[in-house]
Structures are given as structure tokens and as C-alpha cells.
Amino acid sequence: MTNTTAVPVAGPGRAASSPVADADERTRDRVLAAVLEHGPVSAAELGDMLGFTPAAVRRHLDHLSRAGVIEVKRVAKPGAGAGRPARRYVLSSQGQSSLGNDYLDIAALALQELQKVAGPDAVRAFAEERFADMERRYAPEIEQAGPDIRDRATALSAALSRDNFVASAATIEAKAPLPAALSSVQLCQGHCPIQQLAARFPVFCDVETEVFSRLVGVDVRRLSTLARGGHVCTTHIPTGRLSAKPAPAPAAAPAGLDEVINHQQERP
């Protein structure tokens, strides 16, 4: 998709308007298409991409926000300390729905049928195959961060943000009388590209959490997820040990779905 992709802001019932209003609508379509393609993205970045002044791009972003098709995510900049999080724009659930989510409905129906024919193990195998690619891509970068769990969590956050999960990592230091061993990193994800699918099949969230645990080298716990109604996905990463356990050898790829299905069908 390119920035010139037309993404209608209003429905087909939009009344005829003046040439100026039509031009504004076309411009907002361009802004919305850019948010879709590049989000999470800042207003300044959008202005640079589209050649708009800061005032012009903010006017269109405000309109799209009021229409409910985009929303603001606050993202902490790596290394920015306790400074104010940056504002980044992403499509809202309403905006995603306006573009159509037939692919999610088709995927959900396919997984429902798979579960019916082969059982929940087959759905888990599918989820594991999906997240195996994430683990392979992220592992070298996180290993380069060294053994410190906080550094590894920060590296994981940066990798997730590049994949449009709008991630941040906040260090929570335990203060007396609490023991230092209770210190942690809260890894947050403000966007999930498969949120609706994960709401129907929570195993996707479970498998992602297992991948995070292997990547940072310590047991982690998922506190909330977008799929289950949370404002963000939040993963608790304990840092009391401060160094990761040796990374296990890369797991063999999960059994292909055909093998899982055959195994399930052979059960008495």
C-alpha cells in the first residue's frame, strides 16, 4: 500500500459538498492512508511524508480523531527517562473496521473448523508457527543487548515497536521495605494486529508470552491484554536476578498442521 491509497473517511452517504470541502476530504484520506501504512507515526513525520505544514496535518488529525478512525498512543522514547511520552497515531478499532476485517473473520472461521476437526492442539501448533518467525528475527538483536534483563527487555520493546506493536518498557524499582528482588520491567504493547483473532483464541496471547520469556531469559507473566479488554497488553518481567539464564537452543519448528491433524484423527 502507498500513501496515495484511498481510504474513505466518511461513508457512502456523505453529502455533496463544495470543492474546498472535497479537497479536504481527499487530503484526510491521504493522511488516514499514511497512518494506516506507517503507524504508529507522529504528526511531524506525517507532515514530512505528505508535504504538509504542522498546522495543516494537525487539523486533519484532529478531524480524524473526532471521527473515531484514528487514536493517539503515548510511546516512551528509548533512553528518554521519565520524560513525557511521545504522541503517535494509529488506526482505531473503528478505523480498522471501516477498512473491512473480512480476513480476520475468514481466519477465525478457518481456525474454528481446524479446532473442530483436529482439536485445540492444532490451533496451538498454528500459533507457534506464527510466532516462531518473530522469535527467530528478534533473538540475535536481544542477545546483542547482553545478559542484563532490563537491557534485553528494552531491546525486545524496540523490536516490537518496529513491527507496529507500539511497545514501551518501563523499569519499576522496588523501594524499601520491599526487597530489591521485586523490581521489574513492565513491557507494554499499545497495538495488536491480531487483536480480534486473539480474543477468540487466547492461545495466541499465551504463545506470544512464552516467546517473550525465552527471549529475555526469565519467566514472565502477562498482566493484561488488548484481546481480553485491557487498555494495553502488559507483561511483567522480573529483574531481581538482573541477568538472563542461558538461552535455550532454538526450538525445532512445531509439527506441521497436516501432521497434527493426522495425529488427532488417529486417536481412538
PDB file of C-alpha atoms in Angstrom:
ATOM      1  CA  MET A   1       0.000   0.000   0.000  1.00  0.00           C
ATOM      2  CA  THR A   2       1.206   3.502  -0.764  1.00  0.00           C
ATOM      3  CA  ASN A   3       0.391   6.858   0.671  1.00  0.00           C
ATOM      4  CA  THR A   4      -1.942   7.526  -2.244  1.00  0.00           C
ATOM      5  CA  THR A   5      -4.251   4.663  -1.291  1.00  0.00           C
ATOM      6  CA  ALA A   6      -7.793   5.990  -0.958  1.00  0.00           C
ATOM      7  CA  VAL A   7      -9.305   5.290   2.428  1.00  0.00           C
ATOM      8  CA  PRO A   8     -12.729   6.947   2.666  1.00  0.00           C
ATOM      9  CA  VAL A   9     -13.232   8.821   5.912  1.00  0.00           C
ATOM     10  CA  ALA A  10     -16.965   9.147   5.599  1.00  0.00           C
ATOM     11  CA  GLY A  11     -19.488   6.621   4.422  1.00  0.00           C
ATOM     12  CA  PRO A  12     -21.220   6.413   1.056  1.00  0.00           C
ATOM     13  CA  GLY A  13     -23.998   8.645   2.364  1.00  0.00           C
ATOM     14  CA  ARG A  14     -21.668  11.645   2.552  1.00  0.00           C
ATOM     15  CA  ALA A  15     -23.498  14.639   1.184  1.00  0.00           C
ATOM     16  CA  ALA A  16     -22.230  16.579  -1.786  1.00  0.00           C
ATOM     17  CA  SER A  17     -20.021  19.455  -0.732  1.00  0.00           C
ATOM     18  CA  SER A  18     -18.005  22.354  -2.062  1.00  0.00           C
ATOM     19  CA  PRO A  19     -14.729  21.920  -3.968  1.00  0.00           C
ATOM     20  CA  VAL A  20     -12.838  23.093  -0.875  1.00  0.00           C
ATOM     21  CA  ALA A  21     -14.578  20.519   1.316  1.00  0.00           C
ATOM     22  CA  ASP A  22     -13.927  17.806  -1.277  1.00  0.00           C
ATOM     23  CA  ALA A  23     -10.252  18.740  -1.316  1.00  0.00           C
ATOM     24  CA  ASP A  24     -10.160  18.489   2.477  1.00  0.00           C
ATOM     25  CA  GLU A  25     -11.747  15.033   2.317  1.00  0.00           C
ATOM     26  CA  ARG A  26      -9.165  13.870  -0.218  1.00  0.00           C
ATOM     27  CA  THR A  27      -6.379  15.225   1.955  1.00  0.00           C
ATOM     28  CA  ARG A  28      -7.768  13.483   5.013  1.00  0.00           C
ATOM     29  CA  ASP A  29      -7.922  10.259   3.001  1.00  0.00           C
ATOM     30  CA  ARG A  30      -4.200  10.682   2.306  1.00  0.00           C
ATOM     31  CA  VAL A  31      -3.468  11.321   5.981  1.00  0.00           C
ATOM     32  CA  LEU A  32      -5.508   8.280   7.010  1.00  0.00           C
ATOM     33  CA  ALA A  33      -3.765   6.095   4.419  1.00  0.00           C
ATOM     34  CA  ALA A  34      -0.380   7.266   5.740  1.00  0.00           C
ATOM     35  CA  VAL A  35      -1.377   6.430   9.321  1.00  0.00           C
ATOM     36  CA  LEU A  36      -2.521   3.008   8.145  1.00  0.00           C
ATOM     37  CA  GLU A  37       0.745   2.318   6.351  1.00  0.00           C
ATOM     38  CA  HIS A  38       3.239   3.921   8.752  1.00  0.00           C
ATOM     39  CA  GLY A  39       1.515   3.973  12.144  1.00  0.00           C
ATOM     40  CA  PRO A  40       2.438   4.408  14.907  1.00  0.00           C
ATOM     41  CA  VAL A  41       3.559   7.716  13.441  1.00  0.00           C
ATOM     42  CA  SER A  42       3.938  11.247  14.759  1.00  0.00           C
ATOM     43  CA  ALA A  43       2.313  14.376  13.342  1.00  0.00           C
ATOM     44  CA  ALA A  44       5.733  15.728  12.381  1.00  0.00           C
ATOM     45  CA  GLU A  45       6.576  12.535  10.480  1.00  0.00           C
ATOM     46  CA  LEU A  46       3.260  12.681   8.644  1.00  0.00           C
ATOM     47  CA  GLY A  47       3.883  16.293   7.694  1.00  0.00           C
ATOM     48  CA  ASP A  48       7.288  15.400   6.261  1.00  0.00           C
ATOM     49  CA  MET A  49       5.878  12.445   4.309  1.00  0.00           C
ATOM     50  CA  LEU A  50       2.950  14.342   2.815  1.00  0.00           C
ATOM     51  CA  GLY A  51       4.452  17.812   2.491  1.00  0.00           C
ATOM     52  CA  PHE A  52       2.011  19.464   4.917  1.00  0.00           C
ATOM     53  CA  THR A  53       2.643  22.230   7.408  1.00  0.00           C
ATOM     54  CA  PRO A  54       2.408  21.215  11.103  1.00  0.00           C
ATOM     55  CA  ALA A  55      -0.818  23.221  11.469  1.00  0.00           C
ATOM     56  CA  ALA A  56      -2.406  21.556   8.437  1.00  0.00           C
ATOM     57  CA  VAL A  57      -1.546  17.997   9.431  1.00  0.00           C
ATOM     58  CA  ARG A  58      -2.764  18.543  12.997  1.00  0.00           C
ATOM     59  CA  ARG A  59      -6.053  19.948  11.723  1.00  0.00           C
ATOM     60  CA  HIS A  60      -6.667  16.802   9.699  1.00  0.00           C
ATOM     61  CA  LEU A  61      -5.516  14.535  12.520  1.00  0.00           C
ATOM     62  CA  ASP A  62      -7.922  16.278  14.909  1.00  0.00           C
ATOM     63  CA  HIS A  63     -10.769  15.715  12.437  1.00  0.00           C
ATOM     64  CA  LEU A  64      -9.911  12.027  12.061  1.00  0.00           C
ATOM     65  CA  SER A  65      -9.624  11.653  15.840  1.00  0.00           C
ATOM     66  CA  ARG A  66     -13.068  13.196  16.344  1.00  0.00           C
ATOM     67  CA  ALA A  67     -14.421  10.827  13.695  1.00  0.00           C
ATOM     68  CA  GLY A  68     -13.023   7.943  15.759  1.00  0.00           C
ATOM     69  CA  VAL A  69     -10.977   6.363  12.970  1.00  0.00           C
ATOM     70  CA  ILE A  70      -7.568   7.122  14.482  1.00  0.00           C
ATOM     71  CA  GLU A  71      -6.335   7.362  18.053  1.00  0.00           C
ATOM     72  CA  VAL A  72      -3.275   8.527  19.929  1.00  0.00           C
ATOM     73  CA  LYS A  73      -0.840   6.145  21.577  1.00  0.00           C
ATOM     74  CA  ARG A  74       1.644   7.501  24.084  1.00  0.00           C
ATOM     75  CA  VAL A  75       5.020   5.871  23.491  1.00  0.00           C
ATOM     76  CA  ALA A  76       8.045   6.316  25.739  1.00  0.00           C
ATOM     77  CA  LYS A  77      11.180   7.035  23.738  1.00  0.00           C
ATOM     78  CA  PRO A  78      14.054   4.602  24.456  1.00  0.00           C
ATOM     79  CA  GLY A  79      16.553   6.249  26.785  1.00  0.00           C
ATOM     80  CA  ALA A  80      14.291   9.243  27.401  1.00  0.00           C
ATOM     81  CA  GLY A  81      13.987   8.519  31.128  1.00  0.00           C
ATOM     82  CA  ALA A  82      10.954   9.934  32.856  1.00  0.00           C
ATOM     83  CA  GLY A  83      10.195  12.475  30.127  1.00  0.00           C
ATOM     84  CA  ARG A  84       6.781  12.931  28.595  1.00  0.00           C
ATOM     85  CA  PRO A  85       5.846  10.057  26.246  1.00  0.00           C
ATOM     86  CA  ALA A  86       5.637  10.902  22.555  1.00  0.00           C
ATOM     87  CA  ARG A  87       2.288  11.036  20.761  1.00  0.00           C
ATOM     88  CA  ARG A  88       1.917   8.538  17.946  1.00  0.00           C
ATOM     89  CA  TYR A  89      -1.128   7.984  15.739  1.00  0.00           C
ATOM     90  CA  VAL A  90      -2.580   4.589  14.824  1.00  0.00           C
ATOM     91  CA  LEU A  91      -5.839   3.392  13.344  1.00  0.00           C
ATOM     92  CA  SER A  92      -8.533   2.776  15.947  1.00  0.00           C
ATOM     93  CA  SER A  93     -10.682  -0.349  16.060  1.00  0.00           C
ATOM     94  CA  GLN A  94     -13.381   1.654  14.294  1.00  0.00           C
ATOM     95  CA  GLY A  95     -10.882   2.682  11.647  1.00  0.00           C
ATOM     96  CA  GLN A  96      -9.811  -0.908  11.111  1.00  0.00           C
ATOM     97  CA  SER A  97     -13.446  -1.965  10.805  1.00  0.00           C
ATOM     98  CA  SER A  98     -14.121   0.768   8.258  1.00  0.00           C
ATOM     99  CA  LEU A  99     -11.451  -0.789   6.051  1.00  0.00           C
ATOM    100  CA  GLY A 100     -13.053  -4.176   6.380  1.00  0.00           C
ATOM    101  CA  ASN A 101     -11.922  -7.102   8.515  1.00  0.00           C
ATOM    102  CA  ASP A 102     -13.051  -9.969   6.320  1.00  0.00           C
ATOM    103  CA  TYR A 103      -9.596 -11.560   6.561  1.00  0.00           C
ATOM    104  CA  LEU A 104      -9.966 -11.827  10.352  1.00  0.00           C
ATOM    105  CA  ASP A 105     -13.420 -13.358  10.017  1.00  0.00           C
ATOM    106  CA  ILE A 106     -12.112 -15.852   7.468  1.00  0.00           C
ATOM    107  CA  ALA A 107      -9.130 -16.701   9.690  1.00  0.00           C
ATOM    108  CA  ALA A 108     -11.381 -17.168  12.711  1.00  0.00           C
ATOM    109  CA  LEU A 109     -13.729 -19.452  10.762  1.00  0.00           C
ATOM    110  CA  ALA A 110     -10.769 -21.475   9.478  1.00  0.00           C
ATOM    111  CA  LEU A 111      -9.358 -21.878  12.995  1.00  0.00           C
ATOM    112  CA  GLN A 112     -12.755 -22.828  14.370  1.00  0.00           C
ATOM    113  CA  GLU A 113     -13.018 -25.539  11.743  1.00  0.00           C
ATOM    114  CA  LEU A 114      -9.451 -26.658  12.438  1.00  0.00           C
ATOM    115  CA  GLN A 115     -10.222 -26.896  16.147  1.00  0.00           C
ATOM    116  CA  LYS A 116     -13.382 -28.858  15.425  1.00  0.00           C
ATOM    117  CA  VAL A 117     -11.576 -31.345  13.161  1.00  0.00           C
ATOM    118  CA  ALA A 118      -8.197 -31.657  14.903  1.00  0.00           C
ATOM    119  CA  GLY A 119      -8.649 -30.255  18.403  1.00  0.00           C
ATOM    120  CA  PRO A 120      -7.037 -27.356  20.288  1.00  0.00           C
ATOM    121  CA  ASP A 121      -3.528 -28.769  19.834  1.00  0.00           C
ATOM    122  CA  ALA A 122      -3.743 -27.953  16.141  1.00  0.00           C
ATOM    123  CA  VAL A 123      -4.665 -24.331  16.864  1.00  0.00           C
ATOM    124  CA  ARG A 124      -1.718 -24.062  19.268  1.00  0.00           C
ATOM    125  CA  ALA A 125       0.575 -25.509  16.587  1.00  0.00           C
ATOM    126  CA  PHE A 126      -0.644 -22.826  14.193  1.00  0.00           C
ATOM    127  CA  ALA A 127       0.038 -20.091  16.791  1.00  0.00           C
ATOM    128  CA  GLU A 128       3.504 -21.490  17.495  1.00  0.00           C
ATOM    129  CA  GLU A 129       4.364 -21.450  13.802  1.00  0.00           C
ATOM    130  CA  ARG A 130       3.230 -17.843  13.557  1.00  0.00           C
ATOM    131  CA  PHE A 131       5.348 -16.643  16.487  1.00  0.00           C
ATOM    132  CA  ALA A 132       8.379 -18.783  15.594  1.00  0.00           C
ATOM    133  CA  ASP A 133       9.284 -16.228  12.934  1.00  0.00           C
ATOM    134  CA  MET A 134       9.131 -13.403  15.497  1.00  0.00           C
ATOM    135  CA  GLU A 135      11.418 -15.337  17.837  1.00  0.00           C
ATOM    136  CA  ARG A 136      13.955 -16.065  15.079  1.00  0.00           C
ATOM    137  CA  ARG A 137      14.072 -12.426  13.989  1.00  0.00           C
ATOM    138  CA  TYR A 138      14.288 -10.923  17.478  1.00  0.00           C
ATOM    139  CA  ALA A 139      16.726 -13.371  19.101  1.00  0.00           C
ATOM    140  CA  PRO A 140      20.016 -12.052  17.585  1.00  0.00           C
ATOM    141  CA  GLU A 141      19.185  -8.453  18.481  1.00  0.00           C
ATOM    142  CA  ILE A 142      18.223  -9.313  22.052  1.00  0.00           C
ATOM    143  CA  GLU A 143      21.331 -11.447  22.500  1.00  0.00           C
ATOM    144  CA  GLN A 144      23.403  -8.425  21.468  1.00  0.00           C
ATOM    145  CA  ALA A 145      21.851  -6.484  24.370  1.00  0.00           C
ATOM    146  CA  GLY A 146      23.790  -8.700  26.796  1.00  0.00           C
ATOM    147  CA  PRO A 147      22.725 -10.650  29.887  1.00  0.00           C
ATOM    148  CA  ASP A 148      21.057  -7.793  31.810  1.00  0.00           C
ATOM    149  CA  ILE A 149      17.310  -8.453  31.817  1.00  0.00           C
ATOM    150  CA  ARG A 150      16.417  -4.765  31.708  1.00  0.00           C
ATOM    151  CA  ASP A 151      18.564  -4.285  28.606  1.00  0.00           C
ATOM    152  CA  ARG A 152      17.025  -7.338  26.986  1.00  0.00           C
ATOM    153  CA  ALA A 153      13.512  -6.087  27.764  1.00  0.00           C
ATOM    154  CA  THR A 154      14.374  -2.718  26.220  1.00  0.00           C
ATOM    155  CA  ALA A 155      15.695  -4.447  23.101  1.00  0.00           C
ATOM    156  CA  LEU A 156      12.510  -6.518  22.903  1.00  0.00           C
ATOM    157  CA  SER A 157      10.430  -3.350  23.198  1.00  0.00           C
ATOM    158  CA  ALA A 158      12.342  -1.714  20.336  1.00  0.00           C
ATOM    159  CA  ALA A 159      11.896  -4.783  18.125  1.00  0.00           C
ATOM    160  CA  LEU A 160       8.170  -4.907  18.840  1.00  0.00           C
ATOM    161  CA  SER A 161       7.778  -1.204  18.042  1.00  0.00           C
ATOM    162  CA  ARG A 162       9.373  -1.717  14.641  1.00  0.00           C
ATOM    163  CA  ASP A 163       6.672  -4.297  13.983  1.00  0.00           C
ATOM    164  CA  ASN A 164       3.978  -1.732  14.909  1.00  0.00           C
ATOM    165  CA  PHE A 165       3.104  -3.117  18.345  1.00  0.00           C
ATOM    166  CA  VAL A 166       3.638   0.400  19.830  1.00  0.00           C
ATOM    167  CA  ALA A 167       5.744  -1.049  22.648  1.00  0.00           C
ATOM    168  CA  SER A 168       7.433   0.539  25.651  1.00  0.00           C
ATOM    169  CA  ALA A 169       9.463  -0.782  28.593  1.00  0.00           C
ATOM    170  CA  ALA A 170       9.219   0.932  31.984  1.00  0.00           C
ATOM    171  CA  THR A 171      11.524  -0.027  34.861  1.00  0.00           C
ATOM    172  CA  ILE A 172       9.777  -0.421  38.230  1.00  0.00           C
ATOM    173  CA  GLU A 173      12.281  -0.248  41.089  1.00  0.00           C
ATOM    174  CA  ALA A 174      11.172  -1.841  44.366  1.00  0.00           C
ATOM    175  CA  LYS A 175      11.763   0.536  47.282  1.00  0.00           C
ATOM    176  CA  ALA A 176      12.217  -0.284  50.952  1.00  0.00           C
ATOM    177  CA  PRO A 177      10.722  -2.016  52.786  1.00  0.00           C
ATOM    178  CA  LEU A 178      10.141  -4.130  49.672  1.00  0.00           C
ATOM    179  CA  PRO A 179      13.105  -6.299  48.648  1.00  0.00           C
ATOM    180  CA  ALA A 180      15.032  -5.305  45.531  1.00  0.00           C
ATOM    181  CA  ALA A 181      14.229  -8.724  44.108  1.00  0.00           C
ATOM    182  CA  LEU A 182      10.708  -7.438  43.404  1.00  0.00           C
ATOM    183  CA  SER A 183      11.971  -4.905  40.861  1.00  0.00           C
ATOM    184  CA  SER A 184      10.657  -5.429  37.351  1.00  0.00           C
ATOM    185  CA  VAL A 185      10.133  -4.095  33.856  1.00  0.00           C
ATOM    186  CA  GLN A 186       6.599  -3.533  32.623  1.00  0.00           C
ATOM    187  CA  LEU A 187       6.567  -4.252  28.887  1.00  0.00           C
ATOM    188  CA  CYS A 188       3.519  -2.645  27.268  1.00  0.00           C
ATOM    189  CA  GLN A 189       2.115  -3.040  23.761  1.00  0.00           C
ATOM    190  CA  GLY A 190      -0.438  -0.462  22.665  1.00  0.00           C
ATOM    191  CA  HIS A 191      -1.404  -2.154  19.419  1.00  0.00           C
ATOM    192  CA  CYS A 192      -2.081  -5.748  18.368  1.00  0.00           C
ATOM    193  CA  PRO A 193      -2.595  -6.573  14.680  1.00  0.00           C
ATOM    194  CA  ILE A 194      -4.484  -9.771  15.522  1.00  0.00           C
ATOM    195  CA  GLN A 195      -6.460  -8.442  18.490  1.00  0.00           C
ATOM    196  CA  GLN A 196      -9.858  -9.693  17.307  1.00  0.00           C
ATOM    197  CA  LEU A 197      -8.462 -13.104  16.442  1.00  0.00           C
ATOM    198  CA  ALA A 198      -6.691 -13.404  19.808  1.00  0.00           C
ATOM    199  CA  ALA A 199      -9.945 -12.503  21.562  1.00  0.00           C
ATOM    200  CA  ARG A 200     -11.489 -15.653  20.099  1.00  0.00           C
ATOM    201  CA  PHE A 201      -8.361 -17.779  20.509  1.00  0.00           C
ATOM    202  CA  PRO A 202      -6.407 -16.707  23.655  1.00  0.00           C
ATOM    203  CA  VAL A 203      -3.722 -19.272  22.851  1.00  0.00           C
ATOM    204  CA  PHE A 204      -2.159 -16.629  20.574  1.00  0.00           C
ATOM    205  CA  CYS A 205      -1.519 -14.436  23.638  1.00  0.00           C
ATOM    206  CA  ASP A 206      -0.235 -17.441  25.596  1.00  0.00           C
ATOM    207  CA  VAL A 207       2.260 -18.431  22.907  1.00  0.00           C
ATOM    208  CA  GLU A 208       3.476 -14.845  22.495  1.00  0.00           C
ATOM    209  CA  THR A 209       4.110 -14.686  26.255  1.00  0.00           C
ATOM    210  CA  GLU A 210       6.143 -17.897  26.089  1.00  0.00           C
ATOM    211  CA  VAL A 211       8.243 -16.395  23.282  1.00  0.00           C
ATOM    212  CA  PHE A 212       8.900 -13.267  25.386  1.00  0.00           C
ATOM    213  CA  SER A 213      10.025 -15.451  28.283  1.00  0.00           C
ATOM    214  CA  ARG A 214      12.539 -17.319  26.132  1.00  0.00           C
ATOM    215  CA  LEU A 215      13.825 -14.137  24.536  1.00  0.00           C
ATOM    216  CA  VAL A 216      14.525 -12.224  27.771  1.00  0.00           C
ATOM    217  CA  GLY A 217      15.700 -15.358  29.587  1.00  0.00           C
ATOM    218  CA  VAL A 218      13.420 -15.212  32.627  1.00  0.00           C
ATOM    219  CA  ASP A 219       9.893 -16.311  33.474  1.00  0.00           C
ATOM    220  CA  VAL A 220       7.411 -13.538  32.682  1.00  0.00           C
ATOM    221  CA  ARG A 221       3.744 -13.029  33.454  1.00  0.00           C
ATOM    222  CA  ARG A 222       1.072 -11.441  31.284  1.00  0.00           C
ATOM    223  CA  LEU A 223      -0.953  -8.968  33.364  1.00  0.00           C
ATOM    224  CA  SER A 224      -3.387  -7.734  30.728  1.00  0.00           C
ATOM    225  CA  THR A 225      -4.100  -7.996  27.026  1.00  0.00           C
ATOM    226  CA  LEU A 226      -5.968  -5.907  24.485  1.00  0.00           C
ATOM    227  CA  ALA A 227      -7.714  -9.079  23.351  1.00  0.00           C
ATOM    228  CA  ARG A 228      -9.228  -9.539  26.807  1.00  0.00           C
ATOM    229  CA  GLY A 229     -10.339  -5.942  27.225  1.00  0.00           C
ATOM    230  CA  GLY A 230      -7.175  -4.302  28.575  1.00  0.00           C
ATOM    231  CA  HIS A 231      -6.131  -0.811  27.512  1.00  0.00           C
ATOM    232  CA  VAL A 232      -2.729  -2.262  26.572  1.00  0.00           C
ATOM    233  CA  CYS A 233      -1.009  -5.628  26.641  1.00  0.00           C
ATOM    234  CA  THR A 234       1.204  -5.616  29.744  1.00  0.00           C
ATOM    235  CA  THR A 235       3.895  -8.185  30.527  1.00  0.00           C
ATOM    236  CA  HIS A 236       5.590  -8.288  33.943  1.00  0.00           C
ATOM    237  CA  ILE A 237       9.306  -9.071  33.599  1.00  0.00           C
ATOM    238  CA  PRO A 238      11.070  -9.604  36.959  1.00  0.00           C
ATOM    239  CA  THR A 239      14.571  -8.135  37.071  1.00  0.00           C
ATOM    240  CA  GLY A 240      15.683  -9.139  40.559  1.00  0.00           C
ATOM    241  CA  ARG A 241      18.209 -11.574  39.098  1.00  0.00           C
ATOM    242  CA  LEU A 242      19.445  -8.856  36.687  1.00  0.00           C
ATOM    243  CA  SER A 243      20.950 -11.360  34.284  1.00  0.00           C
ATOM    244  CA  ALA A 244      19.298 -13.773  31.939  1.00  0.00           C
ATOM    245  CA  LYS A 245      19.612 -17.501  32.184  1.00  0.00           C
ATOM    246  CA  PRO A 246      21.419 -19.111  29.254  1.00  0.00           C
ATOM    247  CA  ALA A 247      19.219 -19.019  26.199  1.00  0.00           C
ATOM    248  CA  PRO A 248      17.953 -22.458  25.205  1.00  0.00           C
ATOM    249  CA  ALA A 249      18.838 -23.856  21.829  1.00  0.00           C
ATOM    250  CA  PRO A 250      16.344 -22.753  19.174  1.00  0.00           C
ATOM    251  CA  ALA A 251      13.326 -24.999  19.372  1.00  0.00           C
ATOM    252  CA  ALA A 252      12.597 -27.211  16.444  1.00  0.00           C
ATOM    253  CA  ALA A 253       9.782 -25.970  14.282  1.00  0.00           C
ATOM    254  CA  PRO A 254       6.441 -27.269  15.548  1.00  0.00           C
ATOM    255  CA  ALA A 255       4.896 -30.168  13.750  1.00  0.00           C
ATOM    256  CA  GLY A 256       3.198 -29.177  10.541  1.00  0.00           C
ATOM    257  CA  LEU A 257      -0.562 -28.829  10.726  1.00  0.00           C
ATOM    258  CA  ASP A 258      -1.052 -31.847   8.485  1.00  0.00           C
ATOM    259  CA  GLU A 259       0.915 -33.960  10.980  1.00  0.00           C
ATOM    260  CA  VAL A 260      -1.068 -32.591  13.922  1.00  0.00           C
ATOM    261  CA  ILE A 261      -4.352 -33.200  12.136  1.00  0.00           C
ATOM    262  CA  ASN A 262      -3.370 -36.769  11.220  1.00  0.00           C
ATOM    263  CA  HIS A 263      -2.303 -37.419  14.799  1.00  0.00           C
ATOM    264  CA  GLN A 264      -5.602 -36.121  16.121  1.00  0.00           C
ATOM    265  CA  GLN A 265      -7.625 -38.175  13.640  1.00  0.00           C
ATOM    266  CA  GLU A 266      -5.777 -41.362  14.592  1.00  0.00           C
ATOM    267  CA  ARG A 267      -6.818 -41.061  18.242  1.00  0.00           C
ATOM    268  CA  PRO A 268      -9.371 -43.713  19.281  1.00  0.00           C
TER     269      PRO A 268
END
